């Protein structure tokens, strides 16, 4: 299933390259290329990695090209497999280019499976290549295009491997239609993931669509007009209709019917429709975050079998967005089994969290694995790798000739993952999208959205929805309703000191605040008031809502500032990692300048005076007591006769 | 909580404690002073005939004022008196003037080098020896005992009220009384500066001195200081009762308290002295006094005495450490002003009414109480004068404020030499 493929090894996503034809106008060529969703890498003498490369249905794969880089030093080979067959071999020490011819037989329902393994000569040192890495870089899968006429159904239209989707919303669209557009972006971005690019344009002249750059057009229907196929005016009006004409899909409807249809584009049932029209599509999007008490299988982890000699490692993703909320801590009750350690052998099973060791079990006579691993808040990130590593050296300590290996299995159905709600991450980009609830409000602060506002918002949403297991629905509401909603959301525009609700003027970058920005090296950055720039910031409002704000500082040149803003939003969407490319709390862009990531210098929290007052009170009290005692103390010895006493006596 | 924050809090606490302590003690003194004044009102005037009054006038180049001083002492209405002028190596016509005005009631002790100009303390000690060895052994005065002999210090520019002894004498009925300091007035109030000096003495005497008198710990101030001779002798060191301090009178007073004597203030009579019309001269004078006050702090161990306990010891301690409190508060003011000027830290908490009222009370309260003292006894009629006086005196306090740091600087530097205050020509010898 195309969605599940993204869960395995998601943490290894490399942020290289830009998807092909991300923002270019669609071109009709005989062939095209696609990249792998992430860089395929293996580590150690027993490394194995697999992925599926997506190509559009109806196309024919032609070749897989790329280069294998390697840091191995042991003689052997690095092997590339295609759909299980050994397709290319390079020297393990030198790596090399690959050019693998492909056929239709290499395509499965999940795409073109590509694997990378290594086969090294036996080395007496069981751990000789533990840190060696081989990667398939610059991988590109070329395929023969099919004719757009071949797209005859909704299922064909929503086939896998489409490099680009453009959602088209009319310029005079209502809020419902605009919301539908945003939800179409969300659904497609969520469904396809990298390297597919999804964007939105607000125009009445959308231009040509193509086989590789398909369009989803939102058409708002008058609720009284008859859109039913039967033409019978007495039939109940469909709430929405999806129809496909080659490379263009049209979603027609009114009100929330539009949004329902748009959001449903990620539904596998929709992708299975074999007709070119469907109506009354309800939003069956099931927002099902993982419960806080779940198992590894509940998090869609692949079975964990570690076997062999030396070190074998597998990494499982335990990501906060999977739970649909921010987490404060995670506890993993690991259950499994491992082989007993033969006499003279050495072995252990290590548990790592984001490459930090959190526990280790020495192999011994017992074969059961039963450990409770506690991950504290400070080690919890948005995306986390739970690593399980088996290290084994046979009796004698030599691994040549290759002896019998050890094995450790983790039972993913009984290994519990217990998470606690909370905030392990400071306010900023890292809290998204897990702080969103299923419905995300979007608001425009300056009487928007304009067509550019909508496009920029769509870029943000596309990046937010990429790579995560949960899809959110988005609705455009007024700033006042946004305030009342009490939920985290997205704001586009510049808060007005006089008129905007406080939840927006509280933003670190706003006309009412004077935040100190810090660059990545901690230096203070002054955002000048005399130059236009755009900003994207993520902050925590005073009422504990996490808000994303995309805005500008025009400095008298609004056009430039808006251009910078649109470039900033496009940048966020252009990365395979999507939103995860953002760090800290603020990114700014000056026209013509690169993106700058900034941190807001947090003001020191107001110090509690309690300890100071207590300490002062104690000190003063002691001094007072000492003073009182001193005031009445007399020196030792006989007191001299007091003046006047002798005279009066 | 970092070390820096603890240090900041510590300094803030010290400053606030100093301010609150000073303010609270001012209130206590005001109340105590009221009680003492009530007692004074019951005290009869007179009894000066029971004592021999020896008026000491240290004179170093006082040719300008000495004749006037002696004339005024001669006009003091007391039966048994001697004016003893200590001509401490004068180079002007002080000697000639004294010769011209010689008489049986005028004794002159002429000190010549190398035993001259060794400071006021040396001169006074010499004078005390003279009284003991010469005056009280003479036929005229041999029947007077040191216990019944009152030594009065009058500066060369001083004008003691003619009836001063009649007010002071009843105090000495207490056999434990060692000294009385009368109120100091300024006779040349012809400028804002001299008028403010007069007000300063009025507040010092009317608030602090009368308050301390309730416990017998009044300050000895030099000019207008009346001491029982036996008391002076009881605290005499190798050189005499006066020691080599810039404020020798204050140090003397401390030793008297240590010995078990009590000292009081008499506000109903006065000694007038010349106010300084020059800010520079005034700065010099007050810087010297400030440095002297800081010097005396070194004698704080004398507070630990058998006959100086409880509230008396506390008040004597407060008197000693008052310069320290002034330095602390002065530094806090500087820090606050810098904080306001550089970091825009508000000087007053305008955001909180009660905090604002409290801060205003701390800022203006103690001074206000001092100014109120000047209208004591006037009832409702005193309100307007107080209101009129307050801003002017407040400005004067700030004008004089730097002497706190100048005195500290000199003390830290170890500078001990001071030229005596220059006198101005007496404009109206008849005025008082």
PDB file of C-alpha atoms in Angstrom, chain A residues 196-411:
ATOM      1  CA  UNK A 196       5.192  14.461  -5.635  1.00  0.00           C
ATOM      2  CA  UNK A 197       4.639  18.202  -5.527  1.00  0.00           C
ATOM      3  CA  UNK A 198       1.214  19.595  -4.779  1.00  0.00           C
ATOM      4  CA  UNK A 199       0.374  23.260  -5.127  1.00  0.00           C
ATOM      5  CA  UNK A 200      -2.605  25.566  -5.601  1.00  0.00           C
ATOM      6  CA  UNK A 201      -3.322  28.388  -7.974  1.00  0.00           C
ATOM      7  CA  UNK A 202      -6.266  30.699  -7.786  1.00  0.00           C
ATOM      8  CA  UNK A 203      -7.165  31.571 -11.332  1.00  0.00           C
ATOM      9  CA  UNK A 204      -9.936  31.419 -13.864  1.00  0.00           C
ATOM     10  CA  UNK A 205      -7.524  30.389 -16.629  1.00  0.00           C
ATOM     11  CA  UNK A 206      -5.708  27.376 -15.310  1.00  0.00           C
ATOM     12  CA  UNK A 207      -3.811  26.443 -18.425  1.00  0.00           C
ATOM     13  CA  UNK A 208      -3.044  23.054 -19.807  1.00  0.00           C
ATOM     14  CA  UNK A 209      -2.745  20.011 -17.634  1.00  0.00           C
ATOM     15  CA  UNK A 210      -0.562  17.085 -18.579  1.00  0.00           C
ATOM     16  CA  UNK A 211       0.007  13.473 -17.865  1.00  0.00           C
ATOM     17  CA  UNK A 212       2.663  14.292 -15.316  1.00  0.00           C
ATOM     18  CA  UNK A 213       1.202  17.540 -14.069  1.00  0.00           C
ATOM     19  CA  UNK A 214      -2.420  16.933 -13.359  1.00  0.00           C
ATOM     20  CA  UNK A 215      -4.978  19.420 -12.245  1.00  0.00           C
ATOM     21  CA  UNK A 216      -7.757  19.229  -9.728  1.00  0.00           C
ATOM     22  CA  UNK A 217     -10.247  22.006 -10.381  1.00  0.00           C
ATOM     23  CA  UNK A 218     -12.718  23.203  -7.818  1.00  0.00           C
ATOM     24  CA  UNK A 219     -15.974  24.309  -9.333  1.00  0.00           C
ATOM     25  CA  UNK A 220     -18.595  25.787  -7.140  1.00  0.00           C
ATOM     26  CA  UNK A 221     -22.089  24.870  -8.072  1.00  0.00           C
ATOM     27  CA  UNK A 222     -25.167  26.824  -7.194  1.00  0.00           C
ATOM     28  CA  UNK A 223     -27.014  24.649  -4.716  1.00  0.00           C
ATOM     29  CA  UNK A 224     -30.200  24.923  -6.778  1.00  0.00           C
ATOM     30  CA  UNK A 225     -28.695  23.855 -10.056  1.00  0.00           C
ATOM     31  CA  UNK A 226     -29.090  20.342 -11.248  1.00  0.00           C
ATOM     32  CA  UNK A 227     -25.817  18.493 -11.473  1.00  0.00           C
ATOM     33  CA  UNK A 228     -27.180  15.045 -11.370  1.00  0.00           C
ATOM     34  CA  UNK A 229     -26.493  12.751 -14.247  1.00  0.00           C
ATOM     35  CA  UNK A 230     -30.111  11.978 -14.707  1.00  0.00           C
ATOM     36  CA  UNK A 231     -31.025  15.586 -15.257  1.00  0.00           C
ATOM     37  CA  UNK A 232     -34.162  14.892 -13.315  1.00  0.00           C
ATOM     38  CA  UNK A 233     -34.867  18.023 -11.353  1.00  0.00           C
ATOM     39  CA  UNK A 234     -36.871  16.035  -8.853  1.00  0.00           C
ATOM     40  CA  UNK A 235     -33.819  13.939  -7.881  1.00  0.00           C
ATOM     41  CA  UNK A 236     -31.984  15.101  -4.793  1.00  0.00           C
ATOM     42  CA  UNK A 237     -29.006  17.178  -5.749  1.00  0.00           C
ATOM     43  CA  UNK A 238     -25.683  15.434  -5.200  1.00  0.00           C
ATOM     44  CA  UNK A 239     -23.620  17.143  -2.602  1.00  0.00           C
ATOM     45  CA  UNK A 240     -20.622  16.861  -4.837  1.00  0.00           C
ATOM     46  CA  UNK A 241     -19.348  15.251  -7.962  1.00  0.00           C
ATOM     47  CA  UNK A 242     -15.870  14.198  -8.976  1.00  0.00           C
ATOM     48  CA  UNK A 243     -15.264  13.797 -12.646  1.00  0.00           C
ATOM     49  CA  UNK A 244     -12.110  13.068 -14.591  1.00  0.00           C
ATOM     50  CA  UNK A 245     -11.258  14.118 -18.094  1.00  0.00           C
ATOM     51  CA  UNK A 246      -7.786  12.880 -18.841  1.00  0.00           C
ATOM     52  CA  UNK A 247      -5.372  14.986 -16.823  1.00  0.00           C
ATOM     53  CA  UNK A 248      -8.022  17.161 -15.225  1.00  0.00           C
ATOM     54  CA  UNK A 249     -10.191  16.231 -12.309  1.00  0.00           C
ATOM     55  CA  UNK A 250     -13.112  18.483 -11.527  1.00  0.00           C
ATOM     56  CA  UNK A 251     -14.711  18.584  -8.130  1.00  0.00           C
ATOM     57  CA  UNK A 252     -18.102  20.165  -8.342  1.00  0.00           C
ATOM     58  CA  UNK A 253     -20.350  20.951  -5.498  1.00  0.00           C
ATOM     59  CA  UNK A 254     -21.496  23.478  -2.996  1.00  0.00           C
ATOM     60  CA  UNK A 255     -20.768  24.247   0.573  1.00  0.00           C
ATOM     61  CA  UNK A 256     -19.225  21.517   2.650  1.00  0.00           C
ATOM     62  CA  UNK A 257     -19.847  19.041  -0.116  1.00  0.00           C
ATOM     63  CA  UNK A 258     -16.857  20.492  -1.889  1.00  0.00           C
ATOM     64  CA  UNK A 259     -14.646  20.034   1.120  1.00  0.00           C
ATOM     65  CA  UNK A 260     -15.858  16.484   1.632  1.00  0.00           C
ATOM     66  CA  UNK A 261     -14.921  15.529  -1.862  1.00  0.00           C
ATOM     67  CA  UNK A 262     -11.617  17.344  -1.769  1.00  0.00           C
ATOM     68  CA  UNK A 263     -10.539  15.794   1.517  1.00  0.00           C
ATOM     69  CA  UNK A 264     -11.522  12.370   0.321  1.00  0.00           C
ATOM     70  CA  UNK A 265      -8.942  12.378  -2.482  1.00  0.00           C
ATOM     71  CA  UNK A 266      -6.568  10.534  -0.179  1.00  0.00           C
ATOM     72  CA  UNK A 267      -9.084   7.809   0.483  1.00  0.00           C
ATOM     73  CA  UNK A 268      -7.959   4.554  -1.100  1.00  0.00           C
ATOM     74  CA  UNK A 269     -11.553   3.819  -1.972  1.00  0.00           C
ATOM     75  CA  UNK A 270     -11.624   6.909  -4.141  1.00  0.00           C
ATOM     76  CA  UNK A 271      -8.403   5.843  -5.822  1.00  0.00           C
ATOM     77  CA  UNK A 272     -10.057   2.536  -6.581  1.00  0.00           C
ATOM     78  CA  UNK A 273     -12.976   4.014  -8.517  1.00  0.00           C
ATOM     79  CA  UNK A 274     -12.901   2.709 -12.031  1.00  0.00           C
ATOM     80  CA  UNK A 275     -15.375   5.144 -13.458  1.00  0.00           C
ATOM     81  CA  UNK A 276     -14.673   8.670 -14.419  1.00  0.00           C
ATOM     82  CA  UNK A 277     -17.432  10.142 -12.298  1.00  0.00           C
ATOM     83  CA  UNK A 278     -18.536   9.742  -8.734  1.00  0.00           C
ATOM     84  CA  UNK A 279     -20.985  11.725  -6.671  1.00  0.00           C
ATOM     85  CA  UNK A 280     -22.062  12.245  -3.102  1.00  0.00           C
ATOM     86  CA  UNK A 281     -18.660  11.591  -1.771  1.00  0.00           C
ATOM     87  CA  UNK A 282     -18.638  12.040   1.946  1.00  0.00           C
ATOM     88  CA  UNK A 283     -15.541  12.678   3.890  1.00  0.00           C
ATOM     89  CA  UNK A 284     -14.745   9.296   5.186  1.00  0.00           C
ATOM     90  CA  UNK A 285     -11.386  10.412   6.144  1.00  0.00           C
ATOM     91  CA  UNK A 286     -10.819   8.671   9.370  1.00  0.00           C
ATOM     92  CA  UNK A 287      -8.604  10.690  11.582  1.00  0.00           C
ATOM     93  CA  UNK A 288      -7.240   7.923  13.701  1.00  0.00           C
ATOM     94  CA  UNK A 289      -4.205   8.882  15.643  1.00  0.00           C
ATOM     95  CA  UNK A 290      -2.446   6.150  17.468  1.00  0.00           C
ATOM     96  CA  UNK A 291      -3.690   5.791  20.988  1.00  0.00           C
ATOM     97  CA  UNK A 292      -1.251   6.766  23.680  1.00  0.00           C
ATOM     98  CA  UNK A 293      -1.176   3.119  24.678  1.00  0.00           C
ATOM     99  CA  UNK A 294      -0.361   1.200  21.543  1.00  0.00           C
ATOM    100  CA  UNK A 295       2.040  -1.340  20.158  1.00  0.00           C
ATOM    101  CA  UNK A 296       4.775  -1.229  17.600  1.00  0.00           C
ATOM    102  CA  UNK A 297       2.480  -2.917  15.129  1.00  0.00           C
ATOM    103  CA  UNK A 298      -0.100  -0.249  15.883  1.00  0.00           C
ATOM    104  CA  UNK A 299       2.504   2.240  14.736  1.00  0.00           C
ATOM    105  CA  UNK A 300       2.889   0.226  11.522  1.00  0.00           C
ATOM    106  CA  UNK A 301       6.360  -0.940  12.395  1.00  0.00           C
ATOM    107  CA  UNK A 302       7.811  -3.707  10.298  1.00  0.00           C
ATOM    108  CA  UNK A 303       8.627  -6.936  12.069  1.00  0.00           C
ATOM    109  CA  UNK A 304      12.007  -6.865  13.745  1.00  0.00           C
ATOM    110  CA  UNK A 305      14.262  -9.787  13.077  1.00  0.00           C
ATOM    111  CA  UNK A 306      17.939  -9.329  13.667  1.00  0.00           C
ATOM    112  CA  UNK A 307      20.114 -12.220  12.746  1.00  0.00           C
ATOM    113  CA  UNK A 308      23.752 -12.882  12.052  1.00  0.00           C
ATOM    114  CA  UNK A 309      27.150 -11.976  13.352  1.00  0.00           C
ATOM    115  CA  UNK A 310      28.628  -8.600  14.059  1.00  0.00           C
ATOM    116  CA  UNK A 311      26.114  -5.786  14.441  1.00  0.00           C
ATOM    117  CA  UNK A 312      22.658  -5.688  12.955  1.00  0.00           C
ATOM    118  CA  UNK A 313      20.478  -2.696  13.481  1.00  0.00           C
ATOM    119  CA  UNK A 314      16.940  -1.829  12.638  1.00  0.00           C
ATOM    120  CA  UNK A 315      15.297   1.506  13.246  1.00  0.00           C
ATOM    121  CA  UNK A 316      11.641   2.045  13.828  1.00  0.00           C
ATOM    122  CA  UNK A 317       9.940   5.393  13.620  1.00  0.00           C
ATOM    123  CA  UNK A 318       8.015   6.547  16.673  1.00  0.00           C
ATOM    124  CA  UNK A 319       6.894   9.990  15.651  1.00  0.00           C
ATOM    125  CA  UNK A 320       4.789  12.404  17.613  1.00  0.00           C
ATOM    126  CA  UNK A 321       2.503  13.249  14.674  1.00  0.00           C
ATOM    127  CA  UNK A 322       1.385   9.613  14.632  1.00  0.00           C
ATOM    128  CA  UNK A 323      -0.275  10.184  17.967  1.00  0.00           C
ATOM    129  CA  UNK A 324      -2.045  13.314  16.838  1.00  0.00           C
ATOM    130  CA  UNK A 325      -0.714  15.223  19.805  1.00  0.00           C
ATOM    131  CA  UNK A 326       2.407  16.538  21.376  1.00  0.00           C
ATOM    132  CA  UNK A 327       4.100  14.088  23.690  1.00  0.00           C
ATOM    133  CA  UNK A 328       6.041  14.574  26.839  1.00  0.00           C
ATOM    134  CA  UNK A 329       7.476  11.124  27.370  1.00  0.00           C
ATOM    135  CA  UNK A 330       7.435   7.662  25.901  1.00  0.00           C
ATOM    136  CA  UNK A 331       7.826   4.314  27.551  1.00  0.00           C
ATOM    137  CA  UNK A 332       8.394   1.146  25.565  1.00  0.00           C
ATOM    138  CA  UNK A 333       7.760  -2.244  27.060  1.00  0.00           C
ATOM    139  CA  UNK A 334       9.851  -4.379  24.767  1.00  0.00           C
ATOM    140  CA  UNK A 335       9.093  -8.051  24.461  1.00  0.00           C
ATOM    141  CA  UNK A 336      10.815 -10.519  22.265  1.00  0.00           C
ATOM    142  CA  UNK A 337      13.284 -13.289  22.227  1.00  0.00           C
ATOM    143  CA  UNK A 338      16.922 -13.846  21.470  1.00  0.00           C
ATOM    144  CA  UNK A 339      19.128 -16.830  21.099  1.00  0.00           C
ATOM    145  CA  UNK A 340      21.054 -18.030  24.046  1.00  0.00           C
ATOM    146  CA  UNK A 341      24.652 -17.077  24.117  1.00  0.00           C
ATOM    147  CA  UNK A 342      26.942 -20.006  23.445  1.00  0.00           C
ATOM    148  CA  UNK A 343      29.799 -20.490  25.818  1.00  0.00           C
ATOM    149  CA  UNK A 344      32.632 -18.193  24.861  1.00  0.00           C
ATOM    150  CA  UNK A 345      30.472 -15.985  22.756  1.00  0.00           C
ATOM    151  CA  UNK A 346      29.664 -12.350  23.366  1.00  0.00           C
ATOM    152  CA  UNK A 347      26.497 -10.608  22.531  1.00  0.00           C
ATOM    153  CA  UNK A 348      24.053  -7.998  23.542  1.00  0.00           C
ATOM    154  CA  UNK A 349      20.952  -6.271  22.341  1.00  0.00           C
ATOM    155  CA  UNK A 350      21.074  -2.508  22.510  1.00  0.00           C
ATOM    156  CA  UNK A 351      18.121  -0.176  22.476  1.00  0.00           C
ATOM    157  CA  UNK A 352      18.782   3.270  21.092  1.00  0.00           C
ATOM    158  CA  UNK A 353      16.691   6.363  20.912  1.00  0.00           C
ATOM    159  CA  UNK A 354      17.763   8.814  18.247  1.00  0.00           C
ATOM    160  CA  UNK A 355      21.176   7.104  18.262  1.00  0.00           C
ATOM    161  CA  UNK A 356      21.550   7.473  22.017  1.00  0.00           C
ATOM    162  CA  UNK A 357      21.793   4.267  23.995  1.00  0.00           C
ATOM    163  CA  UNK A 358      18.956   3.958  26.473  1.00  0.00           C
ATOM    164  CA  UNK A 359      19.296   0.340  27.498  1.00  0.00           C
ATOM    165  CA  UNK A 360      21.237  -2.780  26.790  1.00  0.00           C
ATOM    166  CA  UNK A 361      20.659  -6.453  27.488  1.00  0.00           C
ATOM    167  CA  UNK A 362      23.590  -8.804  27.573  1.00  0.00           C
ATOM    168  CA  UNK A 363      22.883 -12.089  25.905  1.00  0.00           C
ATOM    169  CA  UNK A 364      23.065 -14.972  28.264  1.00  0.00           C
ATOM    170  CA  UNK A 365      21.255 -18.115  29.185  1.00  0.00           C
ATOM    171  CA  UNK A 366      17.871 -16.484  29.140  1.00  0.00           C
ATOM    172  CA  UNK A 367      16.188 -16.096  25.801  1.00  0.00           C
ATOM    173  CA  UNK A 368      13.413 -13.764  26.710  1.00  0.00           C
ATOM    174  CA  UNK A 369      13.557 -10.058  26.060  1.00  0.00           C
ATOM    175  CA  UNK A 370      11.420  -8.072  28.429  1.00  0.00           C
ATOM    176  CA  UNK A 371      12.543  -4.558  29.104  1.00  0.00           C
ATOM    177  CA  UNK A 372      10.933  -1.303  29.954  1.00  0.00           C
ATOM    178  CA  UNK A 373      12.583   1.625  28.269  1.00  0.00           C
ATOM    179  CA  UNK A 374      11.813   5.119  29.467  1.00  0.00           C
ATOM    180  CA  UNK A 375      12.449   7.965  27.108  1.00  0.00           C
ATOM    181  CA  UNK A 376      12.588  11.274  28.939  1.00  0.00           C
ATOM    182  CA  UNK A 377      11.105  14.462  27.609  1.00  0.00           C
ATOM    183  CA  UNK A 378      14.387  16.036  26.650  1.00  0.00           C
ATOM    184  CA  UNK A 379      15.158  13.223  24.217  1.00  0.00           C
ATOM    185  CA  UNK A 380      11.790  13.290  22.558  1.00  0.00           C
ATOM    186  CA  UNK A 381      11.728  14.960  19.167  1.00  0.00           C
ATOM    187  CA  UNK A 382       9.053  15.255  16.581  1.00  0.00           C
ATOM    188  CA  UNK A 383      10.481  12.325  14.639  1.00  0.00           C
ATOM    189  CA  UNK A 384      12.280   9.675  16.568  1.00  0.00           C
ATOM    190  CA  UNK A 385      14.230   6.580  15.657  1.00  0.00           C
ATOM    191  CA  UNK A 386      13.857   3.680  17.989  1.00  0.00           C
ATOM    192  CA  UNK A 387      16.873   1.571  17.192  1.00  0.00           C
ATOM    193  CA  UNK A 388      17.313  -2.055  18.095  1.00  0.00           C
ATOM    194  CA  UNK A 389      20.781  -3.389  17.600  1.00  0.00           C
ATOM    195  CA  UNK A 390      22.068  -6.922  17.949  1.00  0.00           C
ATOM    196  CA  UNK A 391      25.788  -7.300  18.432  1.00  0.00           C
ATOM    197  CA  UNK A 392      27.209 -10.776  18.468  1.00  0.00           C
ATOM    198  CA  UNK A 393      30.645 -12.344  18.370  1.00  0.00           C
ATOM    199  CA  UNK A 394      30.788 -16.159  18.319  1.00  0.00           C
ATOM    200  CA  UNK A 395      32.993 -18.197  20.597  1.00  0.00           C
ATOM    201  CA  UNK A 396      36.575 -17.532  19.666  1.00  0.00           C
ATOM    202  CA  UNK A 397      35.714 -13.995  18.668  1.00  0.00           C
ATOM    203  CA  UNK A 398      36.439 -14.548  15.024  1.00  0.00           C
ATOM    204  CA  UNK A 399      33.950 -14.267  12.268  1.00  0.00           C
ATOM    205  CA  UNK A 400      35.896 -15.987   9.529  1.00  0.00           C
ATOM    206  CA  UNK A 401      35.010 -18.505   8.332  1.00  0.00           C
ATOM    207  CA  UNK A 402      31.458 -17.275   8.904  1.00  0.00           C
ATOM    208  CA  UNK A 403      30.003 -19.015  11.935  1.00  0.00           C
ATOM    209  CA  UNK A 404      26.456 -19.488  13.075  1.00  0.00           C
ATOM    210  CA  UNK A 405      24.950 -16.187  14.045  1.00  0.00           C
ATOM    211  CA  UNK A 406      22.683 -15.075  16.837  1.00  0.00           C
ATOM    212  CA  UNK A 407      19.161 -13.885  16.479  1.00  0.00           C
ATOM    213  CA  UNK A 408      16.916 -11.448  18.238  1.00  0.00           C
ATOM    214  CA  UNK A 409      13.295 -10.887  17.419  1.00  0.00           C
ATOM    215  CA  UNK A 410      11.124  -8.142  18.827  1.00  0.00           C
ATOM    216  CA  UNK A 411       7.455  -8.956  18.980  1.00  0.00           C
TER     217      UNK A 411
END
